[in-house]
CSV table of C-alpha atoms in Angstrom, one decimal:
chain,number,residue,atom,x,y,z
Z,1,UNK,CA,10.7,1.5,20.8
Z,2,UNK,CA,9.3,-0.6,18.0
Z,3,UNK,CA,10.8,-3.7,16.4
Z,4,UNK,CA,9.8,-4.0,12.7
Z,5,UNK,CA,10.7,-7.5,11.4
Z,6,UNK,CA,10.7,-8.5,7.8
Z,7,UNK,CA,10.5,-12.2,7.0
Z,8,UNK,CA,12.5,-13.8,4.1
Z,9,UNK,CA,15.5,-15.9,3.2
Z,10,UNK,CA,19.0,-14.5,3.1
Z,11,UNK,CA,21.1,-14.4,-0.1
Z,12,UNK,CA,20.8,-13.2,-3.7
Z,13,UNK,CA,19.2,-16.5,-4.8
Z,14,UNK,CA,16.1,-15.6,-2.8
Z,15,UNK,CA,16.1,-11.8,-3.0
Z,16,UNK,CA,13.2,-11.4,-5.5
Z,17,UNK,CA,11.1,-14.4,-4.2
Z,18,UNK,CA,7.5,-13.8,-3.2
Z,19,UNK,CA,8.5,-15.2,0.2
Z,20,UNK,CA,11.0,-12.3,0.6
Z,21,UNK,CA,8.5,-9.5,0.3
Z,22,UNK,CA,8.9,-8.8,4.0
Z,23,UNK,CA,12.6,-8.1,3.4
Z,24,UNK,CA,11.7,-5.8,0.5
Z,25,UNK,CA,9.3,-3.8,2.7
Z,26,UNK,CA,12.0,-3.1,5.3
Z,27,UNK,CA,14.6,-2.2,2.6
Z,28,UNK,CA,12.2,0.4,1.2
Z,29,UNK,CA,11.5,1.9,4.7
Z,30,UNK,CA,15.2,2.0,5.5
Z,31,UNK,CA,16.1,3.7,2.2
Z,32,UNK,CA,13.3,6.3,2.3
Z,33,UNK,CA,13.5,7.3,5.9
Z,34,UNK,CA,17.3,7.6,6.3
Z,35,UNK,CA,17.9,4.7,8.6
Z,36,UNK,CA,21.5,3.7,9.6
Z,37,UNK,CA,23.4,1.2,7.4
Z,38,UNK,CA,22.5,-2.5,7.9
Z,39,UNK,CA,24.8,-4.4,10.2
Z,40,UNK,CA,25.0,-8.0,11.3
Z,41,UNK,CA,23.3,-8.4,14.7
Z,42,UNK,CA,21.0,-11.0,16.4
Z,43,UNK,CA,21.5,-13.6,13.7
Z,44,UNK,CA,20.2,-11.2,11.2
Z,45,UNK,CA,20.6,-7.7,9.6
Z,46,UNK,CA,19.7,-4.7,11.8
Z,47,UNK,CA,19.1,-1.1,11.0
Z,48,UNK,CA,18.0,1.7,13.3
Z,49,UNK,CA,16.3,5.0,12.9
Z,50,UNK,CA,13.2,7.0,13.6
Z,51,UNK,CA,9.7,7.1,12.1
Z,52,UNK,CA,8.0,10.2,13.3
Z,53,UNK,CA,8.5,10.4,17.0
Z,54,UNK,CA,9.2,6.7,17.4
Z,55,UNK,CA,12.5,5.0,17.6
Z,56,UNK,CA,12.4,1.9,15.4
Z,57,UNK,CA,14.7,-1.0,14.9
Z,58,UNK,CA,14.4,-2.9,11.6
Z,59,UNK,CA,15.4,-6.6,11.6
Z,60,UNK,CA,15.8,-9.1,8.8
Z,61,UNK,CA,16.5,-12.5,10.3
Z,62,UNK,CA,19.3,-14.4,8.5
Z,63,UNK,CA,18.4,-17.7,10.0
Z,64,UNK,CA,16.3,-18.7,7.0
Z,65,UNK,CA,12.5,-18.5,7.2
Z,66,UNK,CA,11.9,-21.6,9.3
Z,67,UNK,CA,14.1,-20.3,12.2
Z,68,UNK,CA,13.1,-16.6,12.1
Z,69,UNK,CA,11.9,-16.8,15.7
Z,70,UNK,CA,15.5,-17.3,17.0
Z,71,UNK,CA,16.6,-14.0,15.6
Z,72,UNK,CA,13.6,-12.1,16.7
Z,73,UNK,CA,13.6,-13.6,20.2
Z,74,UNK,CA,17.3,-12.6,20.7
Z,75,UNK,CA,16.6,-9.0,19.6
Z,76,UNK,CA,13.6,-8.7,21.9
Z,77,UNK,CA,15.5,-9.9,24.9
Z,78,UNK,CA,18.4,-7.5,24.2
Z,79,UNK,CA,16.1,-4.5,23.9
Z,80,UNK,CA,13.7,-5.7,26.7
Z,81,UNK,CA,10.7,-5.5,24.4
Z,82,UNK,CA,7.3,-7.2,24.7
Z,83,UNK,CA,5.9,-9.1,21.8
Z,84,UNK,CA,3.2,-6.3,21.4
Z,85,UNK,CA,6.1,-4.0,20.4
Z,86,UNK,CA,6.9,-6.2,17.4
Z,87,UNK,CA,5.4,-5.7,13.9
Z,88,UNK,CA,6.1,-8.5,11.4
Z,89,UNK,CA,5.9,-8.0,7.6
Z,90,UNK,CA,5.3,-11.3,5.7
Z,91,UNK,CA,3.9,-12.7,2.5
Z,92,UNK,CA,0.3,-13.9,2.6
Z,93,UNK,CA,-1.0,-16.4,0.0
Z,94,UNK,CA,-4.6,-16.0,1.3
Z,95,UNK,CA,-4.7,-12.4,0.1
Z,96,UNK,CA,-4.8,-11.3,-3.6
Z,97,UNK,CA,-1.8,-9.6,-5.0
Z,98,UNK,CA,-1.4,-6.0,-3.9
Z,99,UNK,CA,-3.8,-6.4,-0.9
Z,100,UNK,CA,-2.4,-5.4,2.4
Z,101,UNK,CA,-4.0,-6.1,5.8
Z,102,UNK,CA,-2.9,-5.5,9.4
Z,103,UNK,CA,-3.6,-8.1,12.1
Z,104,UNK,CA,-2.9,-8.4,15.8
Z,105,UNK,CA,-2.2,-11.9,17.2
Z,106,UNK,CA,-3.8,-15.0,15.8
Z,107,UNK,CA,-2.6,-18.3,14.3
Z,108,UNK,CA,0.3,-18.9,11.9
Z,109,UNK,CA,-1.9,-20.5,9.2
Z,110,UNK,CA,0.9,-22.8,8.2
Z,111,UNK,CA,3.4,-20.0,7.4
Z,112,UNK,CA,6.8,-21.4,8.5
Z,113,UNK,CA,8.2,-18.0,9.5
Z,114,UNK,CA,5.2,-17.2,11.7
Z,115,UNK,CA,5.2,-20.7,13.1
Z,116,UNK,CA,8.8,-20.1,14.3
Z,117,UNK,CA,7.8,-16.8,15.8
Z,118,UNK,CA,5.0,-18.4,17.7
Z,119,UNK,CA,7.5,-20.9,19.2
Z,120,UNK,CA,9.9,-18.3,20.3
Z,121,UNK,CA,7.9,-15.2,21.2
Z,122,UNK,CA,4.3,-16.3,21.3
Z,123,UNK,CA,1.4,-15.2,19.1
Z,124,UNK,CA,0.8,-11.7,20.5
Z,125,UNK,CA,2.6,-9.6,17.9
Z,126,UNK,CA,1.3,-7.4,15.1
Z,127,UNK,CA,1.5,-8.5,11.5
Z,128,UNK,CA,1.4,-6.7,8.1
Z,129,UNK,CA,0.0,-9.3,5.7
Z,130,UNK,CA,1.3,-8.7,2.2
Z,131,UNK,CA,-0.9,-10.4,-0.4
Z,132,UNK,CA,1.0,-12.4,-3.1
Z,133,UNK,CA,-1.9,-14.5,-4.3
Z,134,UNK,CA,-2.4,-18.3,-4.3
Z,135,UNK,CA,-1.1,-20.7,-7.0
Z,136,UNK,CA,-4.4,-22.6,-6.9
Z,137,UNK,CA,-3.5,-25.8,-5.2
Z,138,UNK,CA,-1.7,-26.3,-1.8
Z,139,UNK,CA,0.8,-28.7,-3.3
Z,140,UNK,CA,2.1,-25.8,-5.5
Z,141,UNK,CA,2.5,-23.4,-2.6
Z,142,UNK,CA,6.2,-24.1,-1.7
Z,143,UNK,CA,7.4,-23.6,-5.3
Z,144,UNK,CA,5.2,-20.6,-5.8
Z,145,UNK,CA,6.4,-18.6,-2.8
Z,146,UNK,CA,10.0,-19.5,-3.5
Z,147,UNK,CA,9.7,-18.2,-7.1
Z,148,UNK,CA,10.5,-14.7,-8.1
Z,149,UNK,CA,7.7,-12.1,-8.7
Z,150,UNK,CA,6.7,-12.1,-12.3
Z,151,UNK,CA,7.5,-9.0,-14.5
Z,152,UNK,CA,3.7,-8.3,-14.6
Z,153,UNK,CA,3.8,-7.9,-10.8
Z,154,UNK,CA,6.4,-5.2,-10.7
Z,155,UNK,CA,4.1,-2.2,-11.0
Z,156,UNK,CA,1.7,-3.1,-8.2
Z,157,UNK,CA,4.6,-4.4,-6.0
Z,158,UNK,CA,6.4,-1.1,-6.3
Z,159,UNK,CA,3.2,0.7,-5.4
Z,160,UNK,CA,2.7,-1.5,-2.3
Z,161,UNK,CA,6.2,-1.0,-1.1
Z,162,UNK,CA,6.0,2.8,-1.6
Z,163,UNK,CA,2.7,2.9,0.2
Z,164,UNK,CA,4.2,0.9,3.1
Z,165,UNK,CA,7.1,3.4,3.3
Z,166,UNK,CA,4.6,6.3,3.2
Z,167,UNK,CA,2.6,4.9,6.0
Z,168,UNK,CA,5.4,3.5,8.2
Z,169,UNK,CA,5.4,6.4,10.7
Z,170,UNK,CA,1.7,5.9,11.2
Z,171,UNK,CA,2.2,2.2,11.8
Z,172,UNK,CA,5.0,3.0,14.3
Z,173,UNK,CA,2.4,5.1,16.2
Z,174,UNK,CA,0.0,2.2,16.2
Z,175,UNK,CA,-2.5,3.7,13.7
Z,176,UNK,CA,-3.2,0.7,11.5
Z,177,UNK,CA,-6.2,2.2,9.6
Z,178,UNK,CA,-4.2,5.4,8.6
Z,179,UNK,CA,-1.3,3.2,7.6
Z,180,UNK,CA,-3.6,1.1,5.3
Z,181,UNK,CA,-5.0,4.3,3.9
Z,182,UNK,CA,-1.5,5.4,2.9
Z,183,UNK,CA,-1.0,2.1,1.1
Z,184,UNK,CA,-4.3,2.4,-0.7
Z,185,UNK,CA,-3.4,5.9,-1.9
Z,186,UNK,CA,-0.5,4.4,-3.7
Z,187,UNK,CA,-2.1,1.2,-5.0
Z,188,UNK,CA,-5.5,2.8,-6.0
Z,189,UNK,CA,-5.2,6.6,-6.0
Z,190,UNK,CA,-8.4,8.6,-6.4
Z,191,UNK,CA,-9.3,9.2,-10.0
Z,192,UNK,CA,-9.2,12.7,-11.3
Z,193,UNK,CA,-11.5,13.7,-14.1
Z,194,UNK,CA,-9.6,14.7,-17.2
Z,195,UNK,CA,-12.6,15.3,-19.4
Z,196,UNK,CA,-13.4,19.0,-20.0
Z,197,UNK,CA,-16.4,20.4,-18.2
Z,198,UNK,CA,-19.3,20.9,-20.5
Z,199,UNK,CA,-19.8,24.5,-21.5
Z,200,UNK,CA,-22.8,26.1,-19.9
Z,201,UNK,CA,-25.4,27.2,-22.5
Z,202,UNK,CA,-25.4,30.9,-23.0
Z,203,UNK,CA,-28.8,32.6,-22.8
Z,204,UNK,CA,-30.0,33.7,-26.2
Z,205,UNK,CA,-29.5,37.4,-26.8
Z,206,UNK,CA,-32.8,39.2,-27.2
Z,207,UNK,CA,-33.5,40.6,-30.7
Z,208,UNK,CA,-32.7,44.3,-30.9
Z,209,UNK,CA,-35.8,46.4,-30.5
Z,210,UNK,CA,-36.8,48.4,-33.5
Z,211,UNK,CA,-38.3,51.8,-32.8
Z,212,UNK,CA,-42.0,52.2,-33.6
Z,213,UNK,CA,-42.7,54.3,-36.7
Z,214,UNK,CA,-45.9,56.1,-37.2
Z,215,UNK,CA,-48.3,54.6,-39.7
Z,216,UNK,CA,-49.4,57.5,-41.9
Z,217,UNK,CA,-51.1,55.5,-44.6
Z,218,UNK,CA,-54.7,56.4,-45.6
Z,219,UNK,CA,-57.5,54.0,-44.9
Z,220,UNK,CA,-57.8,53.1,-48.6
Z,221,UNK,CA,-54.0,52.4,-48.8
Z,222,UNK,CA,-54.2,50.1,-45.7
Z,223,UNK,CA,-57.0,48.1,-47.3
Z,224,UNK,CA,-55.1,47.8,-50.5
Z,225,UNK,CA,-52.0,46.6,-48.7
Z,226,UNK,CA,-54.0,43.8,-47.0
Z,227,UNK,CA,-54.9,42.2,-50.3
Z,228,UNK,CA,-51.4,42.4,-51.9
């Protein structure tokens, strides 16, 4: 069994925040793959279903970002899971918008949700880092991540979420590279040439042959014709 965790803050006020892109990812997976309705459980919202051959639990902690680890730790203990069975979807300011990366273990880099997870379950879980871009100065980060995505972001955001849903079964199987490829196919699909192919030059048709006709002129006539 896998536990997919999306990080965010509960309530309509935060629903479209950059900080809530982890919630958005799980909502798209649940909707596209026929998961059970969300229900209150483990200090959060839980949904269960299957991705390929894997049973997967989706969890959106309702403890607010800074206490996410409480909810995740409770779910892990109930299902008797190791932290290596946990995949966390979270916003990442150190990645450009629309960039997605997969990482196993490591530090929390100041992310309050990851910091809480480290405290409750340790650092040995997988992460799907969802790039939202950086505001340019560290003092602006809190306001930036707690602001809604701009209208100009909607197209790439939709592509990223669709790609995550497409690749979710591969992620559940532990195939990070193929998962990232599924995302890339949505975000930057291969270009198809729409220009017509140049027409191949047709070989010139040979001039029709003319049958030889006998020259029955007299020698004097031939000489006269040369000087005409």
